[in-house]
């Protein structure tokens, strides 16, 4: 049977991808970040998931305002890297797992989560930066990837509770897949950041760290945080944090926190990282 071996929460700041692509990870600005990420790389190198389900948001790349799926699942065998304006990132094409994706789709939809099924899609920094953080610069990604794309761009995004419940349903789907594969799940985005407007550059270390404490030990206390609180406390893009709750919902109620790292600034955002295993 499929086995969910761990959960990784990570921001997906595009500047991190650019630093990797342009060989800047050893520079004084970037070294503290990449040193802090190293234990996550070591964990994934040791445990070698066959498939990573990457919960992320598309940033008006594949989906624009003409089509806004709340939850979309990538069903394809391959996903090309989106050109976000500077040419596609020089990273390997992403390979999917259509058999597993169709199993997840059937299980989730019959479990009353009405996913949008996308058979042909590109992926942007929301998905590729977490892969680069986890794996560096391989010639080919060492795992298959199932993109789970969440709308956090156009109001109204899903609630934290809905995301957590989707994670629970995803776990039921993983647990009922009859192939012996190791699965990891990524929740990406966040942490506190605002890219635009009067409060551009806002970060909130104290709020982020408290949120991470609750996320690990008592996620139920996060499920009713409303969009206004996220906006006020974590800036206009901090709502990306609800995607981490899909990962958390998929994990056991009790988890082991193997690694935590929080770092400001990354570009003009707060970077957060967690590596969790089921207890
Ligand atoms: C930026 C973009 C993101 O999607 C994000 O999650 C954080 C930062 C940026 O453009 O700096
Ligand atoms: Fe983002």
JSON list of N, CA and C in Angstrom, two decimals, residues 27 49 66 107 119 149 166-167 217 222 232 243 248:
[
{"chain": "A", "resi": 27, "resn": "UNK", "atom": "N", "xyz": [26.52, 32.88, -1.54]},
{"chain": "A", "resi": 27, "resn": "UNK", "atom": "CA", "xyz": [26.72, 34.30, -1.24]},
{"chain": "A", "resi": 27, "resn": "UNK", "atom": "C", "xyz": [26.19, 34.64, 0.14]},
{"chain": "A", "resi": 49, "resn": "UNK", "atom": "N", "xyz": [11.18, 9.71, -1.30]},
{"chain": "A", "resi": 49, "resn": "UNK", "atom": "CA", "xyz": [9.79, 9.44, -1.70]},
{"chain": "A", "resi": 49, "resn": "UNK", "atom": "C", "xyz": [9.71, 9.14, -3.20]},
{"chain": "A", "resi": 66, "resn": "UNK", "atom": "N", "xyz": [-9.61, 34.04, -16.24]},
{"chain": "A", "resi": 66, "resn": "UNK", "atom": "CA", "xyz": [-10.64, 33.41, -17.09]},
{"chain": "A", "resi": 66, "resn": "UNK", "atom": "C", "xyz": [-11.04, 32.04, -16.54]},
{"chain": "A", "resi": 107, "resn": "UNK", "atom": "N", "xyz": [-11.04, 8.93, -5.39]},
{"chain": "A", "resi": 107, "resn": "UNK", "atom": "CA", "xyz": [-11.27, 8.87, -3.95]},
{"chain": "A", "resi": 107, "resn": "UNK", "atom": "C", "xyz": [-11.76, 10.22, -3.42]},
{"chain": "A", "resi": 119, "resn": "UNK", "atom": "N", "xyz": [-5.65, 17.88, -17.16]},
{"chain": "A", "resi": 119, "resn": "UNK", "atom": "CA", "xyz": [-4.81, 16.89, -17.84]},
{"chain": "A", "resi": 119, "resn": "UNK", "atom": "C", "xyz": [-3.65, 17.52, -18.59]},
{"chain": "A", "resi": 149, "resn": "UNK", "atom": "N", "xyz": [-3.17, 22.21, -6.93]},
{"chain": "A", "resi": 149, "resn": "UNK", "atom": "CA", "xyz": [-3.12, 23.66, -7.06]},
{"chain": "A", "resi": 149, "resn": "UNK", "atom": "C", "xyz": [-4.36, 24.29, -6.38]},
{"chain": "A", "resi": 166, "resn": "UNK", "atom": "N", "xyz": [-9.68, 18.78, 3.33]},
{"chain": "A", "resi": 166, "resn": "UNK", "atom": "CA", "xyz": [-9.20, 18.19, 2.07]},
{"chain": "A", "resi": 166, "resn": "UNK", "atom": "C", "xyz": [-7.95, 17.34, 2.33]},
{"chain": "A", "resi": 167, "resn": "UNK", "atom": "N", "xyz": [-7.09, 17.83, 3.23]},
{"chain": "A", "resi": 167, "resn": "UNK", "atom": "CA", "xyz": [-5.91, 17.04, 3.59]},
{"chain": "A", "resi": 167, "resn": "UNK", "atom": "C", "xyz": [-6.30, 15.70, 4.20]},
{"chain": "A", "resi": 217, "resn": "UNK", "atom": "N", "xyz": [1.44, 21.28, 16.86]},
{"chain": "A", "resi": 217, "resn": "UNK", "atom": "CA", "xyz": [0.95, 20.58, 18.04]},
{"chain": "A", "resi": 217, "resn": "UNK", "atom": "C", "xyz": [-0.57, 20.61, 18.19]},
{"chain": "A", "resi": 222, "resn": "UNK", "atom": "N", "xyz": [-6.04, 26.49, 14.42]},
{"chain": "A", "resi": 222, "resn": "UNK", "atom": "CA", "xyz": [-5.80, 27.39, 13.28]},
{"chain": "A", "resi": 222, "resn": "UNK", "atom": "C", "xyz": [-6.95, 27.39, 12.28]},
{"chain": "A", "resi": 232, "resn": "UNK", "atom": "N", "xyz": [-4.51, 40.93, 7.92]},
{"chain": "A", "resi": 232, "resn": "UNK", "atom": "CA", "xyz": [-4.00, 41.90, 8.89]},
{"chain": "A", "resi": 232, "resn": "UNK", "atom": "C", "xyz": [-2.63, 41.48, 9.43]},
{"chain": "A", "resi": 243, "resn": "UNK", "atom": "N", "xyz": [-2.54, 26.68, 2.47]},
{"chain": "A", "resi": 243, "resn": "UNK", "atom": "CA", "xyz": [-2.11, 25.48, 1.74]},
{"chain": "A", "resi": 243, "resn": "UNK", "atom": "C", "xyz": [-1.31, 24.52, 2.61]},
{"chain": "A", "resi": 248, "resn": "UNK", "atom": "N", "xyz": [-0.98, 19.43, 6.54]},
{"chain": "A", "resi": 248, "resn": "UNK", "atom": "CA", "xyz": [-1.14, 19.04, 7.95]},
{"chain": "A", "resi": 248, "resn": "UNK", "atom": "C", "xyz": [-2.31, 18.09, 8.13]}
]
